[in-house]
Short mmCIF file of C-alpha atoms in Angstrom, two decimals:
data_model
loop_
_atom_site.label_atom_id
_atom_site.label_comp_id
_atom_site.label_asym_id
_atom_site.label_seq_id
_atom_site.Cartn_x
_atom_site.Cartn_y
_atom_site.Cartn_z
CA MET A 286 22.77 34.93 -36.83
CA THR A 287 23.36 31.20 -36.53
CA GLU A 288 20.45 28.96 -35.68
CA PRO A 289 20.76 26.79 -32.57
CA ALA A 290 21.65 23.19 -33.17
CA PRO A 291 18.67 20.85 -33.05
CA THR A 292 18.22 19.01 -29.77
CA ALA A 293 18.59 15.26 -29.98
CA VAL A 294 15.42 13.37 -29.12
CA ALA A 295 15.66 9.90 -27.68
CA GLU A 296 13.88 7.20 -29.61
CA PRO A 297 10.79 5.87 -27.78
CA ARG A 298 10.95 2.37 -26.33
CA ASP A 299 8.28 -0.20 -25.56
CA GLY A 300 5.76 1.67 -27.67
CA ALA A 301 5.96 4.88 -25.62
CA VAL A 302 5.24 8.19 -27.31
CA PRO A 303 7.89 10.92 -26.80
CA GLY A 304 6.76 13.33 -24.08
CA SER A 305 3.88 11.11 -22.97
CA ARG A 306 3.17 10.24 -19.37
CA LEU A 307 2.88 6.70 -18.02
CA ASP A 308 -0.27 5.53 -16.33
CA ASP A 309 -0.16 3.31 -13.23
CA GLY A 310 -0.36 0.11 -15.26
CA GLU A 311 2.56 1.12 -17.46
CA VAL A 312 4.61 2.10 -14.42
CA ALA A 313 3.92 -1.27 -12.81
CA ALA A 314 4.94 -3.06 -16.02
CA ARG A 315 8.23 -1.19 -16.18
CA ILE A 316 8.99 -1.85 -12.53
CA ALA A 317 8.42 -5.54 -13.12
CA ARG A 318 10.71 -5.37 -16.16
CA ILE A 319 13.43 -3.65 -14.11
CA ASP A 320 13.20 -6.36 -11.45
CA GLU A 321 13.48 -9.02 -14.15
CA LEU A 322 16.56 -7.41 -15.69
CA LEU A 323 18.26 -6.95 -12.32
CA GLU A 324 17.68 -10.61 -11.46
CA LYS A 325 19.33 -11.62 -14.73
CA LEU A 326 22.29 -9.35 -14.00
CA GLN A 327 22.75 -10.81 -10.54
CA ILE A 328 23.12 -14.35 -11.88
CA ALA A 329 25.06 -13.43 -15.03
CA PRO A 330 28.73 -14.47 -14.99
CA GLY A 331 31.65 -12.21 -15.71
CA PRO A 332 32.89 -8.76 -14.68
CA MET A 333 30.58 -6.89 -17.07
CA ALA A 334 27.52 -7.98 -15.09
CA GLN A 335 29.06 -6.66 -11.88
CA THR A 336 29.96 -3.41 -13.65
CA ALA A 337 26.34 -3.01 -14.77
CA LEU A 338 25.08 -3.60 -11.21
CA ASP A 339 27.55 -1.06 -9.84
CA ALA A 340 26.33 1.46 -12.42
CA VAL A 341 22.69 0.86 -11.39
CA ARG A 342 23.57 1.32 -7.69
CA ALA A 343 25.46 4.56 -8.38
CA LEU A 344 22.60 5.90 -10.52
CA THR A 345 20.10 4.96 -7.82
CA GLU A 346 22.12 6.83 -5.19
CA VAL A 347 22.19 9.95 -7.37
CA TYR A 348 18.42 9.79 -7.91
CA GLY A 349 17.94 9.36 -4.17
CA GLU A 350 19.99 12.46 -3.47
CA ALA A 351 17.95 14.37 -6.07
CA LEU A 352 14.69 13.35 -4.37
CA ALA A 353 16.08 14.40 -0.99
CA ARG A 354 16.95 17.83 -2.39
CA VAL A 355 13.44 18.19 -3.82
CA LEU A 356 12.08 17.63 -0.31
CA ASP A 357 14.54 20.17 1.07
CA HIS A 358 13.05 22.83 -1.22
CA ALA A 359 9.40 21.78 -0.77
CA ASP A 360 7.03 23.46 1.65
CA ALA A 361 4.57 21.50 3.82
CA ALA A 362 1.79 21.54 1.21
CA LEU A 363 4.02 20.28 -1.60
CA THR A 364 5.59 17.65 0.65
CA ALA A 365 2.13 16.34 1.48
CA ARG A 366 1.23 16.13 -2.22
CA LEU A 367 4.48 14.31 -3.01
CA THR A 368 4.01 11.73 -0.26
CA GLU A 369 0.38 11.08 -1.23
CA ASP A 370 1.44 10.08 -4.75
CA GLU A 371 1.82 6.29 -4.74
CA LEU A 372 4.79 6.10 -7.12
CA LEU A 373 6.66 8.97 -5.48
CA GLY A 374 5.91 7.52 -2.07
CA HIS A 375 7.49 4.19 -3.05
CA LEU A 376 10.56 5.96 -4.44
CA LEU A 377 10.95 8.04 -1.28
CA VAL A 378 10.78 4.84 0.78
CA LEU A 379 13.22 3.08 -1.55
CA HIS A 380 15.78 5.86 -1.11
CA ASP A 381 15.11 6.13 2.64
CA VAL A 382 14.16 9.82 2.43
CA HIS A 383 10.42 9.58 3.16
CA PRO A 384 9.49 12.35 5.62
CA GLU A 385 6.59 10.49 7.24
CA PRO A 386 6.90 7.93 10.05
CA PRO A 387 6.11 4.25 9.32
CA ASP A 388 2.75 4.27 11.11
CA ARG A 389 1.42 7.10 8.94
CA ARG A 390 2.59 5.38 5.76
CA ALA A 391 1.01 2.10 6.90
CA ALA A 392 -2.27 3.91 7.58
CA ARG A 393 -2.24 5.43 4.09
CA ALA A 394 -1.59 2.02 2.52
CA VAL A 395 -4.54 0.53 4.39
CA GLU A 396 -6.80 3.42 3.39
CA ARG A 397 -5.94 2.87 -0.27
CA LEU A 398 -7.10 -0.74 0.01
CA ARG A 399 -10.25 0.10 1.96
CA PRO A 400 -12.57 0.78 -1.02
CA ALA A 401 -11.71 -2.60 -2.60
CA VAL A 402 -12.28 -4.43 0.69
CA ARG A 403 -15.60 -2.66 1.18
CA GLU A 404 -16.70 -3.75 -2.29
CA ARG A 405 -16.37 -7.33 -1.01
CA GLY A 406 -18.61 -6.57 1.95
CA GLY A 407 -15.83 -6.13 4.53
CA ASP A 408 -13.72 -3.37 5.97
CA VAL A 409 -10.12 -2.77 7.00
CA ALA A 410 -8.41 -0.21 9.23
CA LEU A 411 -5.05 0.21 10.90
CA ASP A 412 -5.41 -0.71 14.57
CA GLY A 413 -1.97 0.65 15.46
CA VAL A 414 1.76 0.06 15.23
CA GLU A 415 3.63 -1.52 18.12
CA GLY A 416 7.37 -1.47 17.55
CA PRO A 417 8.07 -3.17 14.21
CA VAL A 418 4.61 -4.78 13.99
CA ALA A 419 1.50 -3.25 12.41
CA ARG A 420 -1.88 -4.41 13.69
CA VAL A 421 -4.68 -4.28 11.14
CA ARG A 422 -8.34 -4.74 12.05
CA LEU A 423 -9.99 -6.74 9.28
CA ARG A 424 -13.69 -7.49 8.96
CA THR A 425 -14.78 -9.88 6.24
CA ALA A 426 -18.28 -10.59 5.02
CA GLY A 427 -20.00 -13.25 7.11
CA CYS A 428 -20.19 -16.04 4.55
CA GLY A 429 -18.74 -18.92 6.51
CA SER A 430 -15.98 -21.27 5.41
CA ALA A 431 -16.66 -20.55 1.73
CA CYS A 432 -14.95 -17.19 2.16
CA GLY A 433 -11.80 -18.63 3.71
CA SER A 434 -9.66 -18.30 0.60
CA ALA A 435 -11.03 -14.84 -0.20
CA SER A 436 -10.27 -13.68 3.33
CA SER A 437 -6.73 -15.03 3.07
CA GLY A 438 -6.29 -13.15 -0.19
CA VAL A 439 -7.39 -9.89 1.41
CA GLU A 440 -5.05 -10.43 4.36
CA GLU A 441 -2.12 -11.08 2.03
CA ALA A 442 -2.91 -7.98 -0.04
CA VAL A 443 -3.04 -5.85 3.11
CA ARG A 444 0.21 -7.32 4.40
CA GLU A 445 2.05 -6.68 1.12
CA ALA A 446 0.73 -3.12 0.86
CA VAL A 447 1.70 -2.21 4.43
CA LEU A 448 5.19 -3.68 4.22
CA ALA A 449 5.80 -2.03 0.85
CA ALA A 450 4.81 1.36 2.25
CA ALA A 451 6.71 0.88 5.51
CA PRO A 452 9.57 -1.62 5.03
CA GLU A 453 10.89 -0.71 8.48
CA LEU A 454 8.10 -2.88 9.85
CA THR A 455 8.76 -6.61 10.07
CA ALA A 456 5.25 -8.05 10.34
CA VAL A 457 1.56 -7.32 9.94
CA GLU A 458 -0.88 -8.93 12.36
CA THR A 459 -4.54 -9.04 11.44
CA VAL A 460 -7.19 -8.65 14.11
CA PRO A 461 -10.22 -10.50 12.71
CA GLU A 462 -13.58 -8.87 13.21
CA THR A 463 -16.33 -11.10 11.82
CA GLU A 464 -19.56 -9.49 10.78
CA SER A 465 -22.43 -10.33 13.12
CA ARG A 466 -25.68 -8.80 14.32
CA PRO A 467 -25.75 -7.38 17.84
CA PRO A 468 -27.88 -9.42 20.28
CA ALA A 469 -31.38 -8.10 20.85
CA PHE A 470 -31.96 -6.49 24.26
CA VAL A 471 -34.42 -8.41 26.42
CA PRO A 472 -35.39 -6.90 29.81
CA VAL A 473 -34.75 -9.24 32.75
CA ASP A 474 -38.22 -8.66 34.26
CA SER A 475 -39.83 -9.89 31.06
CA LEU A 476 -38.05 -13.22 31.51
CA LEU A 477 -39.27 -13.57 35.09
CA ARG A 478 -42.87 -12.54 34.40
CA ARG A 479 -45.22 -15.42 33.60
CA PRO A 480 -47.07 -14.91 30.32
CA ALA A 481 -50.77 -14.05 30.69
CA ARG A 482 -53.17 -16.83 29.77
CA PRO A 483 -55.61 -16.12 26.99
CA GLN A 484 -59.20 -15.69 28.03
CA GLY A 485 -61.09 -18.98 28.32
CA ALA A 486 -57.92 -21.04 28.83
CA LYS A 487 -57.81 -23.35 31.90
#
């Protein structure tokens, strides 16, 4: 009986261990590297650069079809788990096969940012989607003009997250909601009633 031929194992790259999984930071680093390489290909002269770009596009289309077929075989519970995964969600959006509407994806993106915004003393929630525009209600901590740059940073982070999750949308409008104390209730009759004079006063 002949023994099966050994299976070839690809050499690890970028310090990765064969069979290991990538954490979110490593995934982000590789995505950034892919973007960098594609930018270099787009500006590189010669037919070989165009051939490489065509190969990337064809490979991307095949992967998109594979993801679509996974969704075809998935039940409702598995589909929900797939769409809740941030990386898979981005890939489903990239290949235009995401099963959820843009407003639901925008709401999920906002909810993912909510804990970080709350740590800064504010809050954020999706107010709704009107056509291609998402409206986000943003409350920042009441710290005056000193928080202007921080507030702008939060708004930009929310905008980028929403548009990445739902690229069909064209804009994100923030509805500011500054933190303030509600006014104290004062009965009208107490304003009209003259205060009683202390005993002995003239």
